[in-house]
Backbone as CSV, one residue per row, in Angstrom:
resi,resn,N_x,N_y,N_z,CA_x,CA_y,CA_z,C_x,C_y,C_z
1,MET,20.394,5.621,4.090,20.174,5.378,5.401,18.791,6.611,5.842
2,ALA,19.433,7.667,5.314,18.170,8.802,5.694,16.877,8.569,4.881
3,SER,16.870,8.060,3.754,15.590,7.712,2.933,15.072,6.351,3.652
4,LEU,15.730,5.555,4.272,15.057,4.677,5.216,14.304,5.299,6.178
5,GLN,14.802,5.934,6.948,14.345,6.572,7.947,13.126,7.571,7.650
6,LEU,13.063,8.225,6.605,12.032,9.058,5.865,11.030,8.283,5.722
7,LEU,11.062,6.916,5.098,9.963,5.884,4.769,9.646,5.449,6.055
8,GLY,10.006,5.219,6.956,9.885,5.050,8.671,9.000,5.917,8.897
9,TRP,9.191,7.137,9.015,8.332,8.317,9.504,7.179,8.259,8.777
10,ALA,7.427,8.035,7.436,5.971,8.263,6.631,5.033,7.022,6.797
11,SER,5.583,5.987,7.092,4.608,4.759,7.365,3.926,4.970,8.902
12,VAL,4.563,5.544,9.803,4.013,6.106,10.963,3.014,7.352,10.752
13,ALA,3.166,8.182,9.920,2.402,9.202,9.715,0.955,8.535,8.916
14,MET,1.310,7.632,8.113,0.100,7.088,7.318,-0.713,6.166,8.332
15,PHE,0.031,5.568,9.402,-0.535,4.701,10.310,-1.505,5.715,11.156
16,VAL,-0.857,6.830,11.708,-1.931,7.868,12.646,-2.938,8.295,11.990
17,ILE,-2.846,8.714,10.378,-3.876,9.328,9.778,-4.765,8.332,9.576
18,GLY,-4.602,7.170,9.430,-5.616,6.062,9.193,-6.176,5.706,10.656
19,LEU,-5.468,5.903,11.736,-6.304,5.407,13.209,-6.972,6.663,13.275
20,LEU,-6.663,8.020,13.286,-7.409,9.086,13.468,-8.859,8.908,12.430
21,GLY,-8.711,8.636,11.422,-9.837,8.519,10.457,-10.877,7.421,10.882
22,VAL,-10.244,6.519,11.631,-11.331,5.124,12.085,-11.951,5.870,13.310
23,VAL,-11.312,6.616,14.218,-11.562,7.199,15.517,-12.392,8.244,15.241
24,ILE,-12.209,9.076,14.202,-13.341,10.542,14.297,-14.224,10.436,13.363
25,ARG,-13.894,9.901,12.119,-14.942,9.800,11.117,-15.973,8.820,11.357
26,ARG,-17.352,9.113,11.021,-18.441,8.155,11.359,-18.965,7.470,10.214
27,ASN,-18.539,7.869,8.983,-18.937,7.128,7.710,-18.243,5.906,7.575
28,VAL,-18.979,4.842,7.501,-18.583,3.359,7.380,-17.580,3.091,6.126
29,LEU,-17.730,3.534,5.092,-16.732,3.465,4.072,-15.432,4.142,4.195
30,VAL,-15.426,5.296,4.587,-14.259,6.177,4.952,-13.520,5.128,5.976
31,MET,-14.204,4.788,7.015,-13.447,3.872,8.221,-12.868,2.713,7.509
32,LEU,-13.376,2.314,6.293,-12.811,1.065,5.670,-11.552,1.385,5.124
33,MET,-11.569,2.702,4.408,-10.419,3.254,3.669,-9.296,3.461,4.770
34,CYS,-9.611,4.030,5.602,-8.651,4.468,6.901,-7.953,2.860,7.289
35,MET,-8.846,1.844,7.362,-8.087,0.440,7.643,-7.166,0.232,6.730
36,GLU,-7.615,0.399,5.327,-6.606,-0.030,4.379,-5.365,0.686,4.543
37,LEU,-5.524,2.045,4.960,-4.244,2.870,4.908,-3.456,2.657,6.049
38,MET,-3.847,1.841,7.123,-3.255,1.541,8.306,-2.391,0.276,7.890
39,LEU,-3.222,-0.570,7.145,-2.574,-1.865,6.473,-1.468,-1.455,5.480
40,ASN,-1.772,-0.515,4.639,-0.530,-0.181,3.881,0.523,0.377,4.808
41,ALA,0.284,1.218,5.689,1.409,1.846,6.542,2.112,0.532,7.054
42,VAL,1.680,-0.204,7.628,2.359,-1.680,8.067,3.081,-2.289,7.215
43,ASN,2.476,-2.315,6.055,3.408,-2.819,4.854,4.894,-2.062,4.552
44,LEU,4.515,-0.952,4.375,5.623,0.083,4.213,6.502,-0.164,5.461
45,SER,6.192,-0.025,6.686,7.235,-0.385,7.795,7.794,-1.636,7.637
46,LEU,7.070,-2.746,7.187,7.870,-4.127,7.025,8.903,-4.062,5.912
47,VAL,8.647,-3.280,4.795,9.511,-3.262,3.647,10.874,-2.603,4.304
48,VAL,10.468,-1.634,4.898,11.665,-0.740,5.503,12.376,-1.544,6.340
49,HIS,11.987,-2.176,7.394,12.703,-2.944,8.276,13.234,-4.009,7.480
50,ALA,12.905,-4.730,6.283,13.421,-5.657,5.446,14.773,-5.386,5.090
51,GLN,15.002,-4.091,4.824,16.356,-3.631,4.195,17.346,-3.541,5.405
52,ARG,16.805,-3.648,6.626,17.831,-3.770,7.738,18.229,-5.093,8.141
53,GLY,17.020,-6.134,7.846,17.146,-7.284,8.536,17.061,-8.536,7.760
54,ASP,15.987,-9.336,7.795,15.839,-10.676,7.208,14.892,-10.297,6.109
55,PRO,15.165,-10.061,4.812,14.019,-9.787,3.849,13.089,-10.892,3.523
56,ALA,13.281,-12.114,3.734,12.782,-13.291,3.478,11.177,-13.142,4.410
57,ALA,11.629,-13.147,5.671,10.603,-12.887,6.737,9.700,-11.833,6.558
58,ALA,10.162,-10.707,6.171,9.456,-9.493,6.005,8.648,-9.746,4.511
59,THR,9.179,-10.286,3.613,8.291,-10.748,2.524,7.093,-11.492,2.734
60,VAL,7.196,-12.458,3.565,6.090,-13.294,4.272,5.144,-12.520,4.834
61,LEU,5.423,-11.602,5.766,4.681,-10.758,6.468,3.972,-9.834,5.768
62,VAL,4.543,-9.103,4.703,4.033,-8.215,3.608,3.185,-9.191,2.963
63,PHE,3.234,-10.353,2.485,2.344,-11.098,1.586,1.112,-11.465,2.730
64,LEU,1.242,-11.584,3.988,0.369,-11.976,5.001,-0.589,-10.619,4.972
65,VAL,0.000,-9.784,5.187,-0.669,-8.526,5.125,-1.720,-8.189,4.243
66,PHE,-0.965,-8.353,2.836,-1.878,-8.323,1.599,-3.169,-9.404,1.737
67,VAL,-3.076,-10.408,2.036,-4.052,-11.275,2.104,-4.959,-11.096,3.294
68,VAL,-4.559,-10.312,4.289,-5.741,-9.840,5.271,-6.286,-8.659,4.736
69,ALA,-5.784,-7.755,3.936,-6.236,-6.825,3.398,-7.428,-7.160,2.292
70,ALA,-7.109,-8.117,1.376,-7.743,-8.457,0.438,-9.069,-9.257,1.074
71,ALA,-8.820,-9.974,2.028,-9.983,-10.866,2.734,-10.940,-9.444,3.587
72,GLU,-10.341,-8.701,3.858,-11.308,-7.412,4.742,-12.071,-6.811,3.692
73,ILE,-11.440,-6.419,2.529,-12.319,-5.790,1.625,-13.311,-6.745,0.936
74,ALA,-13.089,-8.170,0.487,-13.794,-8.925,0.163,-14.851,-9.012,0.908
75,ILE,-14.862,-9.143,2.166,-15.861,-9.457,3.076,-16.573,-8.306,3.567
76,ALA,-15.876,-7.148,3.906,-16.536,-6.089,4.503,-17.298,-5.018,3.368
77,ILE,-16.785,-5.107,2.303,-17.551,-4.144,1.377,-18.877,-4.575,1.152
78,PRO,-19.187,-5.974,0.749,-20.299,-6.514,0.660,-21.232,-6.216,1.579
79,ILE,-20.977,-6.378,2.761,-21.467,-6.327,4.030,-22.187,-4.796,4.038
80,VAL,-21.188,-3.819,4.039,-21.501,-2.622,4.227,-22.383,-2.043,3.165
81,LEU,-22.243,-2.299,1.849,-23.322,-2.126,1.066,-24.578,-2.585,1.060
82,LEU,-24.409,-3.688,1.655,-25.980,-4.331,1.792,-26.643,-3.514,3.029
83,LEU,-25.661,-3.247,4.049,-26.444,-2.287,5.201,-26.662,-1.058,4.878
84,VAL,-25.880,-0.328,3.874,-26.288,0.951,3.397,-27.474,0.922,2.383
85,ARG,-27.644,0.140,1.786,-28.609,-0.116,0.874,-30.062,-0.349,1.889
86,ARG,-29.946,-0.795,2.868,-31.044,-1.082,3.572,-31.423,0.161,4.599
87,ARG,-30.378,0.799,5.205,-30.514,2.056,5.922,-30.713,3.381,5.155
88,ARG,-30.090,3.120,4.114,-29.819,4.654,3.348,-29.002,5.421,4.103
89,THR,-28.128,5.047,4.568,-27.053,5.901,5.256,-25.606,5.078,5.399
90,THR,-24.620,6.079,5.574,-23.262,5.261,5.709,-22.960,5.790,7.137
91,ASP,-23.680,6.409,8.001,-23.302,6.773,9.414,-23.131,5.490,10.121
92,ALA,-22.104,5.239,10.907,-21.867,4.141,11.840,-22.824,3.910,12.730
93,SER,-23.263,5.190,13.404,-24.183,4.781,14.422,-25.474,4.320,14.249
94,ALA,-25.997,4.253,13.074,-27.196,3.871,12.601,-27.156,2.298,12.648
95,PHE,-25.949,1.799,12.644,-25.818,0.419,12.830,-25.432,-0.198,14.134
96,SER,-25.676,0.550,15.118,-25.563,0.161,16.632,-26.000,-0.870,17.146
97,GLU,-27.401,-1.416,16.659,-27.985,-2.532,16.982,-27.420,-3.678,16.721
98,LEU,-26.524,-3.653,15.800,-25.850,-4.859,15.245,-24.681,-5.384,16.087
99,ARG,-24.591,-4.731,17.286,-23.568,-5.368,18.171,-24.175,-6.563,18.859
100,GLY,-22.943,-7.459,19.187,-23.327,-8.724,19.563,-23.730,-8.965,20.700
């Protein structure tokens, strides 16, 4: 039981580190990596909670988070690479005119 609590706190720490990375850092690629860290923290939390409750539901949710993470990377990385190639910078403030 203590190891489950440790894993739960590890997932919270990973999520907070990812959130701080998204909020503090201005590099677009680092922000994407921090978002992936947050998604992995959610997956770890779901696996920890699966040990206590319904493992089938948690398995489905973990698979859904994996699909969302893969879609995020498949769409975001090419967009970011095209923007970086055009602007020659990875600073997020250089892309401020892209707001809708």
